[in-house]
Amino acid sequence: MLKYLEGSHGVSQVVAMCRPNVISAYPITPQTHIVEDLARLVGEGELEAEFINVESEFSAASVVLGASAAGARAYTTTTSQGLLLMNEVIYCIAGMRLPIVLTCANRAISAPLNIWNDHQDSMTVRDAGWIQLHAEDNQEAADLHMQAFKIAEQTFLPVMVCMDGFILTHAFEPVDIPEQKEVDAFLPPFKPQNIVDPRWPRGIGLYADPRFYMEVRYILHRALEKSEKVIKQVSAEFAKAFGRESGGLLKTYKIEDADLVIITMGSVAGTIKDLIDQLEDEGKKVGLLQICSYRPFPRKEVYRVLKDKTNLLVIEKSISLGRGGILGSDVRWSFPRTEKKDRKISCFVSGLGGRNISISDLRYAVARVEKEPVELEFLGLNPEIIAKRDM
Amino acid sequence: MAEITQLIHKYLRHEKKFPHVWCPGCGNGIVLGALIRAVDRTGFTKDQIVLVSGIGCSGRMSVYVDFNTLHTTHGRALTFATGVKLANPKLQVIVVMGDGDATAIGGNHFIHAARRNLNLTAIIINNNIYGMTGGQYSPTTPYGAWSATAPYGHIEHPFSIAELAVTAGAAWVGRGTVYHANLLDQLMEAAIYKRGFAVVEVISHCHTQFGLKNKQGGPVEMMRRQKEMAVRVEKAKTMTPEELAGKITIGTLVDRDLPIYTQEYRRIREAAGGGKK
């Protein structure tokens, strides 16, 4: 049923329908509305689950790790500093192959203190062994949670659903909320495998000395690579069950005969599509490639859709300081070294700490790369602020 | 110019950083007033003071005062302050935290700072809730109270922050309320003067979140409750446990001379033959 909802509540309602057994979180803006609503649903008896608001994100991640290790379907949500604080446990969850789902309401990282949106937080844990899916709008954010539990429980990999803080979490949009029976038909009950159970005693997360550690990490890496197939398949099953496209590895917009392709993740794709339509009216052929699955990074799929494209423009909301764009690096790596093609890949770091990315900013970026490739540029900097400090 | 106006001009970044973000009627302004009056009386210069804060409504205090300030991450203010104090023990380091900041995410640091006994002043504003993020329950939310994450009543039991500090080994512990403004001034001054880890728990109110959710009225009603609930430590000694039920004691809970970390460190270095050129 179509409901007019805040992004956070679209997520909380769908998460509740996924019937998690244990939910644990700590308050942090802009994630908090999700768990508040889940607390209410548990309190009102609409969701049969254990809910605990613990004393830190470190504890929240630890609680869901324990719950999952005991066979529960477990859910948590956080952002920014909270995700950084969880980091140690984030790695453990992946290493233990526990299919936990976490919502990251993407937000910038301190210092300076900033509560607004960018992607630096989830980028800090991109190497941890979690699947990371990025939502474009509130409908996709809600839908991806249904898919996330399914993907996690088929692959025994944890899944992080990334949605832009405030831009999505606090925005009201019509969201199609499914019926409980539809969710039950799509998402079967969780069949845990690697759990602590006195009937079948086993240890989880034990010592692996140098004879074993590398193999365990290799298997985890391979599991991530192989999960590409599951992500695609679950997205297709979702489309069949609910009649709309959501998730998958990547999405494209007007890419077929485009001379320039913009590559991005998350909610800014909406603004970019508007720009593409405007440019089309002006006679310019620009397309969009939107990465939904950032980890695993769908290198082969990216190559497949970009094979014949020579002018690429990456718009990304994070940076590897001292190196450059992170998504930009992933895109550059997607092309075979042996390929002898004169391909220009430009990278614009944009929207850090909630800086608005307007159509005119993007229009400027397009005009820049039409002339020459841009190794790295921060979009929309204010030179007056920089002049005082950049020595 | 009124005394408080002079102090505001002297100690606050009143031209740059105001208006502040606190709700009208918030107790944080009273705490800030007590703090700058106390600093003024102690005679420390602005440059001798370092104010360290964490995250939350209380965390904003470091933005508003014209001392050396360090606005840090959630729960870690005491650990950053530990670093500041070790690097330059001459600085007078004051740490401002909230109940969630100091006793939830930073609870570990709080008890260890008390145990370690560095010469720091910790001010903990306890309003029983996470105010800034929208009223989720904290470690001091009373049993049965309502909050955004306990919409049908809280099932956990709260910490008593001052008693926790006493048990963890703090050298000086006091508790005041924002209603008892004069006492708060005295407690702040004593805590800054104290050699050793000194804790002031300030009972405050969040009418925006806690008051609203628990039907406790506005700031006036909530401060009246502070007045009704508070009993001086001296008087509490003459009362029976039954009479003290539901009350909070205010005043100086403990004042003891304990070896300070930096002194102990110097002593052990000398014993080990270090510290000589």
XYZ file of C-alpha atoms in Angstrom, chain A residues 104-304:
201
model
C 23.914 3.032 7.560
C 22.227 6.447 7.390
C 25.276 7.872 5.631
C 26.789 10.868 7.392
C 30.111 12.726 7.422
C 32.860 11.991 9.935
C 34.514 14.226 12.570
C 36.550 16.412 12.755
C 35.133 18.968 12.230
C 31.899 17.735 13.734
C 29.209 17.474 11.096
C 25.898 15.624 11.120
C 25.077 15.941 7.420
C 25.354 13.511 4.563
C 28.290 12.069 2.682
C 29.620 8.520 2.163
C 32.835 8.625 4.155
C 31.428 6.505 6.993
C 30.502 3.387 5.027
C 33.666 3.821 2.933
C 35.787 3.306 6.052
C 34.453 -0.249 6.355
C 34.303 -1.141 2.667
C 37.157 -3.655 3.141
C 35.591 -5.451 6.105
C 33.828 -8.212 4.193
C 30.294 -6.800 4.243
C 28.028 -6.466 1.248
C 27.248 -2.754 0.816
C 24.134 -1.706 -1.093
C 23.326 1.941 -1.817
C 19.732 3.180 -2.093
C 18.705 5.914 -4.482
C 15.372 6.872 -2.928
C 13.125 5.935 -0.023
C 11.339 3.211 -1.932
C 14.602 1.535 -2.788
C 15.870 1.997 0.796
C 12.823 0.126 2.088
C 12.990 -2.551 -0.623
C 16.699 -3.168 -0.157
C 16.115 -4.270 3.437
C 13.878 -7.101 2.330
C 16.525 -8.090 -0.197
C 19.333 -7.603 2.331
C 18.037 -10.241 4.750
C 17.564 -12.656 1.886
C 21.010 -12.047 0.404
C 22.663 -12.232 3.837
C 20.993 -15.490 4.759
C 21.829 -17.117 1.429
C 25.463 -16.052 1.392
C 26.201 -15.938 5.151
C 27.604 -12.485 4.634
C 26.465 -9.401 6.549
C 24.740 -6.707 4.496
C 24.923 -2.955 5.026
C 22.165 -0.941 3.406
C 23.413 2.606 2.860
C 20.903 5.435 2.587
C 21.809 9.103 2.507
C 21.343 10.724 5.906
C 18.693 13.466 6.022
C 18.345 13.525 2.210
C 16.549 10.188 2.450
C 16.112 9.415 6.154
C 14.245 12.639 6.902
C 12.527 13.221 3.553
C 8.870 12.349 3.078
C 8.015 10.447 -0.087
C 5.283 8.024 -1.077
C 6.588 4.536 -0.296
C 4.847 1.329 -1.293
C 4.778 -0.715 1.915
C 4.083 -4.381 1.233
C 1.647 -6.667 3.030
C 3.106 -8.960 5.684
C 2.129 -12.026 3.679
C 3.991 -10.716 0.635
C 7.141 -10.236 2.706
C 6.749 -13.700 4.239
C 6.431 -15.197 0.771
C 9.573 -13.372 -0.407
C 11.712 -13.881 2.685
C 11.627 -17.395 4.133
C 12.340 -17.923 7.846
C 16.030 -17.757 8.746
C 17.792 -21.114 8.815
C 20.953 -20.450 10.799
C 23.999 -22.611 10.159
C 27.076 -21.601 12.044
C 25.615 -21.120 15.515
C 26.423 -21.832 19.106
C 24.111 -24.613 20.213
C 24.695 -27.071 23.073
C 23.288 -29.865 20.925
C 26.077 -29.314 18.400
C 28.918 -27.672 20.272
C 31.269 -25.538 18.208
C 33.467 -22.496 18.553
C 33.057 -19.356 16.469
C 35.798 -16.826 15.804
C 38.563 -18.912 17.320
C 42.277 -18.602 16.800
C 43.593 -19.172 13.274
C 47.363 -19.255 13.250
C 49.467 -18.424 10.161
C 48.727 -21.865 8.690
C 44.995 -21.106 8.407
C 44.333 -17.378 8.580
C 45.017 -16.580 4.925
C 42.766 -19.377 3.705
C 39.907 -18.116 5.857
C 40.341 -14.611 4.445
C 40.534 -15.998 0.902
C 37.290 -17.897 1.384
C 35.633 -14.725 2.664
C 36.883 -12.767 -0.351
C 35.593 -15.452 -2.679
C 32.238 -15.435 -0.878
C 31.970 -11.687 -1.538
C 32.811 -12.209 -5.205
C 30.306 -15.011 -5.522
C 27.600 -12.968 -3.800
C 27.300 -10.850 -6.972
C 25.206 -13.616 -8.470
C 22.943 -13.773 -5.403
C 22.457 -9.992 -5.326
C 21.373 -10.077 -8.963
C 19.129 -13.053 -8.481
C 17.420 -11.666 -5.343
C 16.812 -8.369 -7.134
C 15.200 -10.271 -10.023
C 13.041 -12.271 -7.605
C 12.043 -9.022 -5.949
C 11.026 -7.488 -9.275
C 8.916 -10.540 -10.024
C 7.242 -10.536 -6.605
C 6.634 -6.784 -6.215
C 6.539 -5.558 -9.802
C 9.279 -2.941 -9.496
C 13.037 -2.802 -10.017
C 15.076 -2.288 -6.862
C 18.674 -2.996 -6.039
C 20.781 -5.330 -8.122
C 24.403 -4.662 -8.935
C 23.982 -1.460 -10.901
C 21.478 0.609 -12.836
C 21.819 2.692 -15.971
C 19.933 5.668 -17.385
C 20.062 6.780 -21.025
C 23.477 5.170 -21.363
C 23.138 3.463 -24.761
C 24.206 6.247 -27.096
C 25.729 8.553 -24.452
C 28.987 10.368 -25.256
C 29.655 11.006 -21.597
C 28.693 8.725 -18.714
C 28.343 9.947 -15.134
C 28.997 7.319 -12.449
C 27.678 7.700 -8.926
C 25.969 6.106 -5.898
C 23.003 7.033 -3.724
C 20.433 9.793 -3.814
C 22.359 12.240 -6.021
C 21.454 9.967 -8.948
C 18.033 11.651 -8.955
C 19.558 15.096 -9.500
C 21.867 13.698 -12.162
C 18.949 12.185 -14.075
C 17.243 15.588 -14.108
C 20.418 17.112 -15.503
C 20.671 14.388 -18.129
C 17.117 15.158 -19.266
C 17.918 18.860 -19.496
C 21.091 18.195 -21.470
C 19.204 15.872 -23.785
C 16.834 18.736 -24.631
C 19.932 20.791 -25.422
C 21.155 18.065 -27.761
C 23.850 16.504 -25.527
C 24.005 12.777 -24.962
C 24.897 12.066 -21.336
C 24.112 8.833 -19.487
C 24.246 7.555 -15.912
C 25.726 4.454 -14.346
C 24.574 4.009 -10.811
C 26.399 1.582 -8.543
C 23.972 -0.126 -6.191
C 26.283 -2.895 -4.962
C 29.438 -1.080 -3.918
C 30.794 -4.212 -2.234
C 31.144 -6.584 -3.948
C 32.162 -4.112 -6.637
C 30.640 -5.429 -9.886
C 33.795 -4.909 -11.937
C 32.769 -7.112 -14.830
C 29.300 -5.579 -15.086
C 30.796 -2.095 -14.975
C 33.176 -3.034 -17.782
C 30.360 -4.576 -19.771
